[in-house]
Amino acid sequence: LRLVRVEVGQRSETVRRANLSAIIRGLHDAGPMSRSQIVAATGLTRTAIGGLVGELVAAGLVQEAPAVRQGTPGRPSPVVRIVRDGAVVLAIEMLVDSLSVASVGLDGRVIVQERVTRARDERSVEAVVAHIASMAAEVRARTPAPIVGVGVAVAGVVRRRDGLVAMAPNLGWVDEPFGERLAAVLALNVPVTVANDADLGALAEHLRGAGVGVDDLIYVSGEVGVGGGAIVGGRPLDGLAGYGGEIGHLPVNPGGSPCRCGSIGCWETEVGEGALLSLAGLSPDAGRRGIDLVLREAQAGNQVAVAALEHVGRWLAVGLAALVNILNPQLIVLGSMHGRIYPASRHTVEAGLSARALPAPRAVVRIVPATLGADAPLIGAAELALEPILVDPAGFMARPAPVQRLASAS
Ligand SMILES: [Zn+2]
């Protein structure tokens, strides 16, 4: 729990709202806690906590289980936990090769999920939005609560304010008002927030995956493009409009190959899926099966496959050294393709990073594979949609329920 201090001149209503937020966020992030633990973590009085928890219980956001005596002196303390159905959001993940829609509860756990492989030639925004809407109807029909928010992860450069996709090179989108169109077609009368898939992957690994408890981390995730995100001081690095954290387009090689973004020698052109597969003599579109084949060939001693992995490992270290020098992270989390090839390229990456990064930040950073797998951006999208409720549960409790048509999966 983040300690809430009463500032001089602050109104008691402001303090109450901040404390409700601290309690619900603590339960959301860390799971069930006893009332005594909440008292200890916030520094508030037992009576104050009792009142605040009572409000959250009355709103159906948390519930209290009977007290369990745990061998400590004093009265046993009831256990407070989130009610999963207390606030349910829709999480949507729109990647180049797959589409996933899930309902996710206030505790951050998936209730119902659908995932399909996507045809790469389904590119028009209208077709994508219609596809998402039909999957969303199916998920809603099987979810026993109304939807109070929508979070969307998309493989592109996204303006956070309105969900405009400024650029999605792998979908061929430029300045598409994706968020607005999706909100119109879903017609749920709740906020629809769109963000970059890798930024949300970083958030998910920070809250639920390899980076739990780590407030400074870099997340790198190679799919068709190379995405990434950074958590700095516990907060996602978004920049002014939400375009920040596009580490796949870090310029690393002025003499390199053209990138899909229009530039030359971006990190993605040296460490992306296409680079690894081409160097190994495969089609750049061979996808995950191609990656697995390269790994098997390298294991069997095929020198072309070994060299391809070494190339990617060397360039991975170049970009990571830049990020380590700038951001001084505690952890580098490698997802998707980079997580899968890491065991085979570990030595090259570690040695390259040691050779290039400043010794002081290099000494404190560790590299680990991601733990959430393919669902990381989806879990991050749910967190994005839940964020307004965690920031101001009092505001959420005061709001009337959104008017929604009953879901039909037709
Ligand atoms: Zn680029």
mmCIF file of C-alpha atoms and ligand atoms in Angstrom:
data_model
loop_
_atom_site.group_PDB
_atom_site.id
_atom_site.type_symbol
_atom_site.label_atom_id
_atom_site.label_comp_id
_atom_site.label_asym_id
_atom_site.label_seq_id
_atom_site.Cartn_x
_atom_site.Cartn_y
_atom_site.Cartn_z
ATOM 1 C CA LEU A 1 0.000 0.000 0.000
ATOM 2 C CA ARG A 2 1.173 3.495 -0.756
ATOM 3 C CA LEU A 3 1.084 5.596 2.377
ATOM 4 C CA VAL A 4 -1.396 8.458 2.214
ATOM 5 C CA ARG A 5 -0.279 11.537 4.112
ATOM 6 C CA VAL A 6 -2.573 14.370 5.027
ATOM 7 C CA GLU A 7 -1.136 17.587 3.582
ATOM 8 C CA VAL A 8 -1.787 20.865 5.366
ATOM 9 C CA GLY A 9 -4.856 22.570 3.921
ATOM 10 C CA GLN A 10 -6.086 19.425 2.144
ATOM 11 C CA ARG A 11 -9.813 18.873 2.356
ATOM 12 C CA SER A 12 -10.998 15.790 4.176
ATOM 13 C CA GLU A 13 -12.924 14.672 1.072
ATOM 14 C CA THR A 14 -9.675 14.668 -0.937
ATOM 15 C CA VAL A 15 -8.017 12.599 1.772
ATOM 16 C CA ARG A 16 -10.929 10.151 1.888
ATOM 17 C CA ARG A 17 -10.772 9.623 -1.881
ATOM 18 C CA ALA A 18 -7.003 9.146 -1.819
ATOM 19 C CA ASN A 19 -7.291 6.606 0.994
ATOM 20 C CA LEU A 20 -10.034 4.638 -0.760
ATOM 21 C CA SER A 21 -7.735 4.556 -3.794
ATOM 22 C CA ALA A 22 -4.735 3.397 -1.728
ATOM 23 C CA ILE A 23 -6.745 0.529 -0.221
ATOM 24 C CA ILE A 24 -8.275 -0.732 -3.457
ATOM 25 C CA ARG A 25 -4.970 -0.444 -5.351
ATOM 26 C CA GLY A 26 -3.139 -2.304 -2.613
ATOM 27 C CA LEU A 27 -5.659 -5.157 -2.733
ATOM 28 C CA HIS A 28 -5.611 -5.136 -6.540
ATOM 29 C CA ASP A 29 -1.803 -5.266 -6.753
ATOM 30 C CA ALA A 30 -0.971 -7.508 -3.803
ATOM 31 C CA GLY A 31 -4.103 -9.629 -3.221
ATOM 32 C CA PRO A 32 -6.144 -10.136 -0.029
ATOM 33 C CA MET A 33 -4.971 -8.464 3.202
ATOM 34 C CA SER A 34 -6.239 -8.462 6.738
ATOM 35 C CA ARG A 35 -7.623 -5.234 8.158
ATOM 36 C CA SER A 36 -4.637 -5.140 10.524
ATOM 37 C CA GLN A 37 -2.242 -5.337 7.578
ATOM 38 C CA ILE A 38 -4.055 -2.416 5.923
ATOM 39 C CA VAL A 39 -3.856 -0.430 9.160
ATOM 40 C CA ALA A 40 -0.132 -1.168 9.397
ATOM 41 C CA ALA A 41 0.516 -0.314 5.736
ATOM 42 C CA THR A 42 -1.399 2.977 5.654
ATOM 43 C CA GLY A 43 -0.719 4.303 9.133
ATOM 44 C CA LEU A 44 -4.414 5.179 9.458
ATOM 45 C CA THR A 45 -6.420 4.324 12.550
ATOM 46 C CA ARG A 46 -8.348 1.083 12.900
ATOM 47 C CA THR A 47 -11.606 3.089 12.979
ATOM 48 C CA ALA A 48 -10.734 5.010 9.806
ATOM 49 C CA ILE A 49 -9.863 1.805 7.945
ATOM 50 C CA GLY A 50 -13.105 0.199 9.181
ATOM 51 C CA GLY A 51 -15.110 3.089 7.724
ATOM 52 C CA LEU A 52 -13.292 3.126 4.369
ATOM 53 C CA VAL A 53 -13.476 -0.653 3.947
ATOM 54 C CA GLY A 54 -17.175 -0.469 4.861
ATOM 55 C CA GLU A 55 -17.750 1.992 2.012
ATOM 56 C CA LEU A 56 -15.988 -0.287 -0.474
ATOM 57 C CA VAL A 57 -17.991 -3.286 0.801
ATOM 58 C CA ALA A 58 -21.279 -1.356 0.423
ATOM 59 C CA ALA A 59 -20.293 -0.516 -3.176
ATOM 60 C CA GLY A 60 -19.647 -4.192 -3.908
ATOM 61 C CA LEU A 61 -15.965 -3.617 -4.742
ATOM 62 C CA VAL A 62 -14.482 -5.572 -1.824
ATOM 63 C CA GLN A 63 -15.698 -8.201 0.613
ATOM 64 C CA GLU A 64 -14.620 -9.251 4.072
ATOM 65 C CA ALA A 65 -14.141 -12.841 5.129
ATOM 66 C CA PRO A 66 -14.634 -13.831 8.765
ATOM 67 C CA ALA A 67 -11.631 -13.265 10.972
ATOM 68 C CA VAL A 68 -9.103 -16.055 11.230
ATOM 69 C CA ARG A 69 -7.004 -16.273 14.365
ATOM 70 C CA GLN A 70 -3.347 -16.662 13.400
ATOM 71 C CA GLY A 71 -1.730 -17.293 16.729
ATOM 72 C CA THR A 72 -0.968 -13.629 17.351
ATOM 73 C CA PRO A 73 -2.273 -11.841 20.426
ATOM 74 C CA GLY A 74 -5.229 -9.472 20.187
ATOM 75 C CA ARG A 75 -8.486 -9.685 18.309
ATOM 76 C CA PRO A 76 -8.373 -11.623 15.010
ATOM 77 C CA SER A 77 -8.634 -9.367 11.962
ATOM 78 C CA PRO A 78 -11.070 -9.931 9.053
ATOM 79 C CA VAL A 79 -9.512 -10.576 5.643
ATOM 80 C CA VAL A 80 -10.382 -8.007 2.943
ATOM 81 C CA ARG A 81 -10.363 -9.020 -0.688
ATOM 82 C CA ILE A 82 -11.429 -7.599 -4.063
ATOM 83 C CA VAL A 83 -14.774 -8.733 -5.507
ATOM 84 C CA ARG A 84 -13.801 -9.899 -9.000
ATOM 85 C CA ASP A 85 -17.210 -8.986 -10.514
ATOM 86 C CA GLY A 86 -17.251 -5.645 -8.664
ATOM 87 C CA ALA A 87 -15.930 -3.903 -11.762
ATOM 88 C CA VAL A 88 -15.375 -5.832 -14.986
ATOM 89 C CA VAL A 89 -13.535 -4.436 -17.999
ATOM 90 C CA LEU A 90 -13.018 -5.609 -21.548
ATOM 91 C CA ALA A 91 -9.385 -6.113 -22.592
ATOM 92 C CA ILE A 92 -8.577 -6.269 -26.302
ATOM 93 C CA GLU A 93 -5.249 -7.191 -27.891
ATOM 94 C CA MET A 94 -4.829 -6.467 -31.582
ATOM 95 C CA LEU A 95 -1.505 -7.786 -32.889
ATOM 96 C CA VAL A 96 -0.342 -8.465 -36.428
ATOM 97 C CA ASP A 97 -0.988 -12.219 -36.228
ATOM 98 C CA SER A 98 -3.591 -12.561 -33.498
ATOM 99 C CA LEU A 99 -6.619 -10.988 -31.913
ATOM 100 C CA SER A 100 -7.736 -11.554 -28.351
ATOM 101 C CA VAL A 101 -10.688 -10.272 -26.324
ATOM 102 C CA ALA A 102 -11.222 -10.964 -22.623
ATOM 103 C CA SER A 103 -13.357 -9.844 -19.723
ATOM 104 C CA VAL A 104 -11.174 -9.108 -16.709
ATOM 105 C CA GLY A 105 -12.271 -8.540 -13.121
ATOM 106 C CA LEU A 106 -11.282 -5.844 -10.643
ATOM 107 C CA ASP A 107 -8.644 -8.239 -9.274
ATOM 108 C CA GLY A 108 -6.901 -8.236 -12.680
ATOM 109 C CA ARG A 109 -7.799 -11.873 -13.404
ATOM 110 C CA VAL A 110 -9.290 -13.037 -16.697
ATOM 111 C CA ILE A 111 -12.948 -14.167 -16.498
ATOM 112 C CA VAL A 112 -13.636 -15.150 -20.128
ATOM 113 C CA GLN A 113 -11.120 -15.052 -22.987
ATOM 114 C CA GLU A 114 -11.192 -15.613 -26.735
ATOM 115 C CA ARG A 115 -8.059 -15.695 -28.895
ATOM 116 C CA VAL A 116 -7.958 -16.224 -32.656
ATOM 117 C CA THR A 117 -5.234 -16.234 -35.267
ATOM 118 C CA ARG A 118 -5.644 -13.254 -37.540
ATOM 119 C CA ALA A 119 -5.177 -13.210 -41.287
ATOM 120 C CA ARG A 120 -2.424 -10.698 -42.068
ATOM 121 C CA ASP A 121 -4.440 -9.458 -45.034
ATOM 122 C CA GLU A 122 -7.307 -8.326 -42.784
ATOM 123 C CA ARG A 123 -6.026 -4.777 -42.739
ATOM 124 C CA SER A 124 -8.914 -2.317 -43.072
ATOM 125 C CA VAL A 125 -9.866 -0.656 -39.804
ATOM 126 C CA GLU A 126 -13.553 -1.390 -40.493
ATOM 127 C CA ALA A 127 -12.891 -5.121 -40.860
ATOM 128 C CA VAL A 128 -10.726 -5.220 -37.718
ATOM 129 C CA VAL A 129 -13.300 -3.276 -35.669
ATOM 130 C CA ALA A 130 -16.129 -5.557 -36.843
ATOM 131 C CA HIS A 131 -14.084 -8.646 -35.982
ATOM 132 C CA ILE A 132 -13.347 -7.289 -32.486
ATOM 133 C CA ALA A 133 -17.015 -6.383 -31.944
ATOM 134 C CA SER A 134 -18.238 -9.899 -32.737
ATOM 135 C CA MET A 135 -15.660 -11.438 -30.384
ATOM 136 C CA ALA A 136 -16.594 -8.882 -27.702
ATOM 137 C CA ALA A 137 -20.276 -9.841 -27.987
ATOM 138 C CA GLU A 138 -19.369 -13.480 -27.396
ATOM 139 C CA VAL A 139 -17.208 -12.664 -24.391
ATOM 140 C CA ARG A 140 -19.880 -10.380 -22.887
ATOM 141 C CA ALA A 141 -22.561 -13.037 -23.296
ATOM 142 C CA ARG A 142 -20.487 -15.348 -21.061
ATOM 143 C CA THR A 143 -19.490 -12.681 -18.530
ATOM 144 C CA PRO A 144 -21.805 -12.294 -15.519
ATOM 145 C CA ALA A 145 -21.347 -8.520 -15.068
ATOM 146 C CA PRO A 146 -21.673 -5.309 -17.083
ATOM 147 C CA ILE A 147 -18.546 -3.806 -18.667
ATOM 148 C CA VAL A 148 -17.306 -0.588 -17.038
ATOM 149 C CA GLY A 149 -14.311 0.177 -19.238
ATOM 150 C CA VAL A 150 -12.384 -0.997 -22.300
ATOM 151 C CA GLY A 151 -8.594 -1.191 -22.705
ATOM 152 C CA VAL A 152 -7.006 -1.935 -26.055
ATOM 153 C CA ALA A 153 -3.452 -2.988 -26.927
ATOM 154 C CA VAL A 154 -2.505 -2.393 -30.548
ATOM 155 C CA ALA A 155 0.773 -3.007 -32.388
ATOM 156 C CA GLY A 156 1.298 0.592 -33.420
ATOM 157 C CA VAL A 157 2.191 4.122 -32.376
ATOM 158 C CA VAL A 158 -0.877 5.333 -30.484
ATOM 159 C CA ARG A 159 -2.053 8.738 -29.270
ATOM 160 C CA ARG A 160 -3.366 8.015 -25.786
ATOM 161 C CA ARG A 161 -5.910 10.863 -25.680
ATOM 162 C CA ASP A 162 -8.254 9.507 -28.364
ATOM 163 C CA GLY A 163 -6.817 6.205 -29.572
ATOM 164 C CA LEU A 164 -5.614 7.560 -32.897
ATOM 165 C CA VAL A 165 -3.148 5.072 -34.394
ATOM 166 C CA ALA A 166 -0.558 7.435 -35.862
ATOM 167 C CA MET A 167 1.337 4.603 -37.463
ATOM 168 C CA ALA A 168 1.153 0.823 -37.525
ATOM 169 C CA PRO A 169 3.687 -0.165 -40.192
ATOM 170 C CA ASN A 170 2.854 -3.862 -39.959
ATOM 171 C CA LEU A 171 -0.858 -3.195 -40.506
ATOM 172 C CA GLY A 172 -0.343 -0.427 -43.051
ATOM 173 C CA TRP A 173 -2.223 2.095 -40.869
ATOM 174 C CA VAL A 174 -1.442 5.804 -40.857
ATOM 175 C CA ASP A 175 -3.497 8.247 -38.733
ATOM 176 C CA GLU A 176 -6.424 5.854 -38.289
ATOM 177 C CA PRO A 177 -9.054 6.934 -35.679
ATOM 178 C CA PHE A 178 -9.135 3.367 -34.376
ATOM 179 C CA GLY A 179 -10.201 4.166 -30.793
ATOM 180 C CA GLU A 180 -13.146 6.325 -31.823
ATOM 181 C CA ARG A 181 -14.428 3.817 -34.364
ATOM 182 C CA LEU A 182 -14.110 0.950 -31.939
ATOM 183 C CA ALA A 183 -15.980 2.894 -29.229
ATOM 184 C CA ALA A 184 -18.784 3.676 -31.698
ATOM 185 C CA VAL A 185 -19.174 0.071 -32.834
ATOM 186 C CA LEU A 186 -18.909 -1.462 -29.342
ATOM 187 C CA ALA A 187 -21.529 1.073 -28.115
ATOM 188 C CA LEU A 188 -20.914 0.257 -24.445
ATOM 189 C CA ASN A 189 -21.088 3.873 -23.194
ATOM 190 C CA VAL A 190 -17.824 3.464 -21.282
ATOM 191 C CA PRO A 191 -14.352 4.890 -21.908
ATOM 192 C CA VAL A 192 -12.271 3.068 -24.551
ATOM 193 C CA THR A 193 -8.531 3.583 -23.987
ATOM 194 C CA VAL A 194 -5.971 2.473 -26.565
ATOM 195 C CA ALA A 195 -2.220 2.099 -26.084
ATOM 196 C CA ASN A 196 0.795 0.497 -27.703
ATOM 197 C CA ASP A 197 0.949 -3.278 -27.154
ATOM 198 C CA ALA A 198 4.513 -3.354 -25.860
ATOM 199 C CA ASP A 199 3.943 -0.434 -23.458
ATOM 200 C CA LEU A 200 1.098 -2.477 -21.996
ATOM 201 C CA GLY A 201 3.244 -5.618 -21.982
ATOM 202 C CA ALA A 202 5.768 -3.694 -19.895
ATOM 203 C CA LEU A 203 3.025 -2.587 -17.490
ATOM 204 C CA ALA A 204 1.734 -6.162 -17.174
ATOM 205 C CA GLU A 205 5.193 -7.640 -16.519
ATOM 206 C CA HIS A 206 5.687 -4.910 -13.890
ATOM 207 C CA LEU A 207 2.373 -5.603 -12.107
ATOM 208 C CA ARG A 208 1.888 -9.359 -12.608
ATOM 209 C CA GLY A 209 4.954 -10.904 -14.230
ATOM 210 C CA ALA A 210 8.753 -10.987 -14.117
ATOM 211 C CA GLY A 211 8.993 -7.413 -12.804
ATOM 212 C CA VAL A 212 6.718 -7.508 -9.754
ATOM 213 C CA GLY A 213 8.154 -5.171 -7.118
ATOM 214 C CA VAL A 214 10.647 -3.663 -9.612
ATOM 215 C CA ASP A 215 10.009 0.040 -10.274
ATOM 216 C CA ASP A 216 12.632 0.534 -13.010
ATOM 217 C CA LEU A 217 12.568 -1.905 -15.872
ATOM 218 C CA ILE A 218 12.881 -2.174 -19.637
ATOM 219 C CA TYR A 219 10.710 -4.599 -21.562
ATOM 220 C CA VAL A 220 11.684 -5.759 -25.049
ATOM 221 C CA SER A 221 9.339 -7.922 -27.061
ATOM 222 C CA GLY A 222 10.000 -9.063 -30.608
ATOM 223 C CA GLU A 223 7.116 -10.092 -32.786
ATOM 224 C CA VAL A 224 6.919 -9.014 -36.410
ATOM 225 C CA GLY A 225 8.162 -5.639 -35.209
ATOM 226 C CA VAL A 226 10.193 -5.010 -32.086
ATOM 227 C CA GLY A 227 8.163 -3.412 -29.345
ATOM 228 C CA GLY A 228 9.219 -2.292 -25.962
ATOM 229 C CA GLY A 229 8.373 -0.180 -23.047
ATOM 230 C CA ALA A 230 9.917 1.184 -19.904
ATOM 231 C CA ILE A 231 8.697 1.574 -16.344
ATOM 232 C CA VAL A 232 10.538 4.446 -14.686
ATOM 233 C CA GLY A 233 10.102 5.068 -10.976
ATOM 234 C CA GLY A 234 7.040 2.795 -10.999
ATOM 235 C CA ARG A 235 5.337 4.721 -13.820
ATOM 236 C CA PRO A 236 5.088 3.792 -17.504
ATOM 237 C CA LEU A 237 7.234 5.998 -19.747
ATOM 238 C CA ASP A 238 4.626 7.395 -22.166
ATOM 239 C CA GLY A 239 5.969 10.789 -23.175
ATOM 240 C CA LEU A 240 3.829 13.784 -24.081
ATOM 241 C CA ALA A 241 1.164 12.134 -26.239
ATOM 242 C CA GLY A 242 1.716 8.452 -25.521
ATOM 243 C CA TYR A 243 4.184 7.933 -28.376
ATOM 244 C CA GLY A 244 7.131 7.320 -26.030
ATOM 245 C CA GLY A 245 8.947 4.055 -25.477
ATOM 246 C CA GLU A 246 9.213 3.051 -29.156
ATOM 247 C CA ILE A 247 12.538 1.350 -28.604
ATOM 248 C CA GLY A 248 12.183 -0.816 -31.712
ATOM 249 C CA HIS A 249 12.854 2.367 -33.698
ATOM 250 C CA LEU A 250 15.949 3.346 -31.768
ATOM 251 C CA PRO A 251 18.376 4.282 -34.576
ATOM 252 C CA VAL A 252 21.378 1.980 -34.139
ATOM 253 C CA ASN A 253 22.917 1.473 -37.575
ATOM 254 C CA PRO A 254 23.223 4.438 -39.965
ATOM 255 C CA GLY A 255 24.527 2.063 -42.653
ATOM 256 C CA GLY A 256 21.766 -0.455 -42.066
ATOM 257 C CA SER A 257 18.606 -1.547 -43.829
ATOM 258 C CA PRO A 258 15.415 0.443 -44.446
ATOM 259 C CA CYS A 259 12.856 0.137 -41.664
ATOM 260 C CA ARG A 260 9.077 -0.111 -42.110
ATOM 261 C CA CYS A 261 8.775 3.221 -40.299
ATOM 262 C CA GLY A 262 10.589 4.990 -43.153
ATOM 263 C CA SER A 263 13.913 5.416 -41.370
ATOM 264 C CA ILE A 264 17.139 3.448 -41.812
ATOM 265 C CA GLY A 265 18.891 1.093 -39.420
ATOM 266 C CA CYS A 266 16.326 1.059 -36.610
ATOM 267 C CA TRP A 267 16.999 -1.528 -33.856
ATOM 268 C CA GLU A 268 14.118 -3.603 -35.246
ATOM 269 C CA THR A 269 15.951 -4.070 -38.578
ATOM 270 C CA GLU A 270 18.856 -5.758 -36.742
ATOM 271 C CA VAL A 271 17.110 -7.694 -33.946
ATOM 272 C CA GLY A 272 13.586 -8.290 -35.280
ATOM 273 C CA GLU A 273 12.048 -11.570 -36.366
ATOM 274 C CA GLY A 274 12.638 -10.684 -40.033
ATOM 275 C CA ALA A 275 16.359 -10.107 -39.455
ATOM 276 C CA LEU A 276 16.892 -13.399 -37.610
ATOM 277 C CA LEU A 277 14.935 -15.451 -40.133
ATOM 278 C CA SER A 278 16.559 -13.856 -43.213
ATOM 279 C CA LEU A 279 20.067 -14.276 -41.798
ATOM 280 C CA ALA A 280 19.262 -17.938 -41.113
ATOM 281 C CA GLY A 281 18.230 -18.383 -44.745
ATOM 282 C CA LEU A 282 14.480 -18.614 -44.073
ATOM 283 C CA SER A 283 11.576 -16.498 -45.270
ATOM 284 C CA PRO A 284 11.254 -13.356 -43.106
ATOM 285 C CA ASP A 285 7.574 -14.287 -42.710
ATOM 286 C CA ALA A 286 8.244 -17.774 -41.298
ATOM 287 C CA GLY A 287 6.974 -16.603 -37.894
ATOM 288 C CA ARG A 288 7.268 -18.506 -34.651
ATOM 289 C CA ARG A 289 7.793 -21.861 -36.332
ATOM 290 C CA GLY A 290 10.744 -20.346 -38.194
ATOM 291 C CA ILE A 291 12.253 -19.084 -34.935
ATOM 292 C CA ASP A 292 11.934 -22.526 -33.365
ATOM 293 C CA LEU A 293 13.600 -24.049 -36.439
ATOM 294 C CA VAL A 294 16.552 -21.619 -36.157
ATOM 295 C CA LEU A 295 16.955 -22.574 -32.493
ATOM 296 C CA ARG A 296 16.895 -26.299 -33.303
ATOM 297 C CA GLU A 297 19.381 -25.885 -36.164
ATOM 298 C CA ALA A 298 21.740 -23.847 -33.984
ATOM 299 C CA GLN A 299 21.549 -26.499 -31.286
ATOM 300 C CA ALA A 300 22.451 -29.121 -33.900
ATOM 301 C CA GLY A 301 25.528 -27.113 -34.875
ATOM 302 C CA ASN A 302 24.304 -25.418 -38.078
ATOM 303 C CA GLN A 303 26.756 -22.509 -38.381
ATOM 304 C CA VAL A 304 24.378 -20.302 -40.400
ATOM 305 C CA ALA A 305 21.775 -20.523 -37.629
ATOM 306 C CA VAL A 306 24.436 -19.933 -34.962
ATOM 307 C CA ALA A 307 25.694 -16.829 -36.816
ATOM 308 C CA ALA A 308 22.142 -15.475 -37.179
ATOM 309 C CA LEU A 309 21.563 -15.802 -33.433
ATOM 310 C CA GLU A 310 24.931 -14.170 -32.736
ATOM 311 C CA HIS A 311 24.077 -11.244 -35.005
ATOM 312 C CA VAL A 312 20.804 -10.645 -33.180
ATOM 313 C CA GLY A 313 22.523 -11.067 -29.790
ATOM 314 C CA ARG A 314 25.258 -8.540 -30.665
ATOM 315 C CA TRP A 315 22.781 -5.912 -31.867
ATOM 316 C CA LEU A 316 20.472 -6.611 -28.962
ATOM 317 C CA ALA A 317 23.378 -5.648 -26.702
ATOM 318 C CA VAL A 318 23.974 -2.416 -28.663
ATOM 319 C CA GLY A 319 20.426 -1.154 -28.101
ATOM 320 C CA LEU A 320 20.244 -2.441 -24.536
ATOM 321 C CA ALA A 321 23.500 -0.632 -23.676
ATOM 322 C CA ALA A 322 21.952 2.660 -24.838
ATOM 323 C CA LEU A 323 18.816 2.052 -22.775
ATOM 324 C CA VAL A 324 20.776 0.942 -19.712
ATOM 325 C CA ASN A 325 22.952 4.074 -19.860
ATOM 326 C CA ILE A 326 19.921 6.362 -20.156
ATOM 327 C CA LEU A 327 17.420 4.690 -17.819
ATOM 328 C CA ASN A 328 19.547 2.773 -15.268
ATOM 329 C CA PRO A 329 16.987 -0.044 -14.926
ATOM 330 C CA GLN A 330 17.086 -2.837 -12.373
ATOM 331 C CA LEU A 331 15.685 -5.386 -14.812
ATOM 332 C CA ILE A 332 15.539 -6.057 -18.562
ATOM 333 C CA VAL A 333 12.578 -8.309 -19.354
ATOM 334 C CA LEU A 334 12.743 -10.119 -22.703
ATOM 335 C CA GLY A 335 9.397 -11.206 -24.154
ATOM 336 C CA SER A 336 8.169 -13.137 -27.205
ATOM 337 C CA MET A 337 10.940 -13.975 -29.693
ATOM 338 C CA HIS A 338 13.648 -12.379 -27.551
ATOM 339 C CA GLY A 339 12.607 -14.402 -24.521
ATOM 340 C CA ARG A 340 12.683 -17.599 -26.584
ATOM 341 C CA ILE A 341 16.120 -17.023 -28.131
ATOM 342 C CA TYR A 342 17.677 -15.686 -24.912
ATOM 343 C CA PRO A 343 18.940 -19.042 -23.584
ATOM 344 C CA ALA A 344 20.802 -19.535 -26.898
ATOM 345 C CA SER A 345 22.091 -15.947 -27.209
ATOM 346 C CA ARG A 346 22.641 -15.229 -23.527
ATOM 347 C CA HIS A 347 26.431 -15.209 -23.615
ATOM 348 C CA THR A 348 26.569 -12.855 -26.629
ATOM 349 C CA VAL A 349 24.041 -10.448 -25.103
ATOM 350 C CA GLU A 350 25.637 -10.358 -21.632
ATOM 351 C CA ALA A 351 29.163 -9.935 -23.016
ATOM 352 C CA GLY A 352 28.061 -7.267 -25.505
ATOM 353 C CA LEU A 353 26.234 -5.348 -22.806
ATOM 354 C CA SER A 354 29.275 -5.484 -20.519
ATOM 355 C CA ALA A 355 31.490 -4.218 -23.341
ATOM 356 C CA ARG A 356 29.266 -1.258 -24.220
ATOM 357 C CA ALA A 357 27.245 -0.051 -21.241
ATOM 358 C CA LEU A 358 28.702 2.166 -18.528
ATOM 359 C CA PRO A 359 30.075 -0.091 -15.780
ATOM 360 C CA ALA A 360 27.977 1.378 -12.948
ATOM 361 C CA PRO A 361 24.459 0.883 -14.422
ATOM 362 C CA ARG A 362 25.644 -2.372 -16.066
ATOM 363 C CA ALA A 363 26.608 -3.774 -12.677
ATOM 364 C CA VAL A 364 23.096 -3.442 -11.262
ATOM 365 C CA VAL A 365 20.953 -4.657 -14.171
ATOM 366 C CA ARG A 366 19.753 -8.227 -14.656
ATOM 367 C CA ILE A 367 18.277 -9.775 -17.819
ATOM 368 C CA VAL A 368 15.337 -12.185 -17.409
ATOM 369 C CA PRO A 369 12.776 -13.753 -19.734
ATOM 370 C CA ALA A 370 9.172 -12.511 -19.476
ATOM 371 C CA THR A 371 6.809 -14.738 -17.513
ATOM 372 C CA LEU A 372 3.358 -13.771 -18.842
ATOM 373 C CA GLY A 373 3.835 -15.110 -22.366
ATOM 374 C CA ALA A 374 1.534 -14.092 -25.177
ATOM 375 C CA ASP A 375 -1.093 -12.580 -22.861
ATOM 376 C CA ALA A 376 1.111 -9.757 -21.501
ATOM 377 C CA PRO A 377 -0.349 -6.945 -23.676
ATOM 378 C CA LEU A 378 -3.888 -8.196 -22.949
ATOM 379 C CA ILE A 379 -3.276 -8.127 -19.193
ATOM 380 C CA GLY A 380 -1.783 -4.645 -19.559
ATOM 381 C CA ALA A 381 -4.852 -3.524 -21.527
ATOM 382 C CA ALA A 382 -7.065 -4.645 -18.642
ATOM 383 C CA GLU A 383 -4.918 -2.665 -16.187
ATOM 384 C CA LEU A 384 -5.265 0.380 -18.447
ATOM 385 C CA ALA A 385 -9.065 0.070 -18.344
ATOM 386 C CA LEU A 386 -9.108 -0.512 -14.564
ATOM 387 C CA GLU A 387 -6.807 2.432 -13.818
ATOM 388 C CA PRO A 388 -9.564 5.117 -13.472
ATOM 389 C CA ILE A 389 -11.346 2.957 -10.877
ATOM 390 C CA LEU A 390 -8.120 2.372 -8.935
ATOM 391 C CA VAL A 391 -7.277 6.084 -9.038
ATOM 392 C CA ASP A 392 -10.707 7.236 -7.832
ATOM 393 C CA PRO A 393 -12.996 4.468 -6.559
ATOM 394 C CA ALA A 394 -15.223 7.105 -4.913
ATOM 395 C CA GLY A 395 -15.864 8.700 -8.312
ATOM 396 C CA PHE A 396 -16.603 5.269 -9.757
ATOM 397 C CA MET A 397 -19.047 4.443 -6.932
ATOM 398 C CA ALA A 398 -20.894 7.728 -7.460
ATOM 399 C CA ARG A 399 -21.340 7.191 -11.191
ATOM 400 C CA PRO A 400 -24.576 5.699 -12.579
ATOM 401 C CA ALA A 401 -24.207 2.327 -14.319
ATOM 402 C CA PRO A 402 -23.625 2.659 -18.084
ATOM 403 C CA VAL A 403 -26.600 1.947 -20.331
ATOM 404 C CA GLN A 404 -25.737 -1.184 -22.325
ATOM 405 C CA ARG A 405 -27.686 -3.434 -24.557
ATOM 406 C CA LEU A 406 -27.644 -7.043 -23.442
ATOM 407 C CA ALA A 407 -24.861 -8.907 -25.137
ATOM 408 C CA SER A 408 -25.835 -11.393 -27.785
ATOM 409 C CA ALA A 409 -23.277 -13.607 -29.404
ATOM 410 C CA SER A 410 -25.140 -13.711 -32.718
HETATM 411 ZN ZN ZN B 1 11.968 2.185 -37.684
#
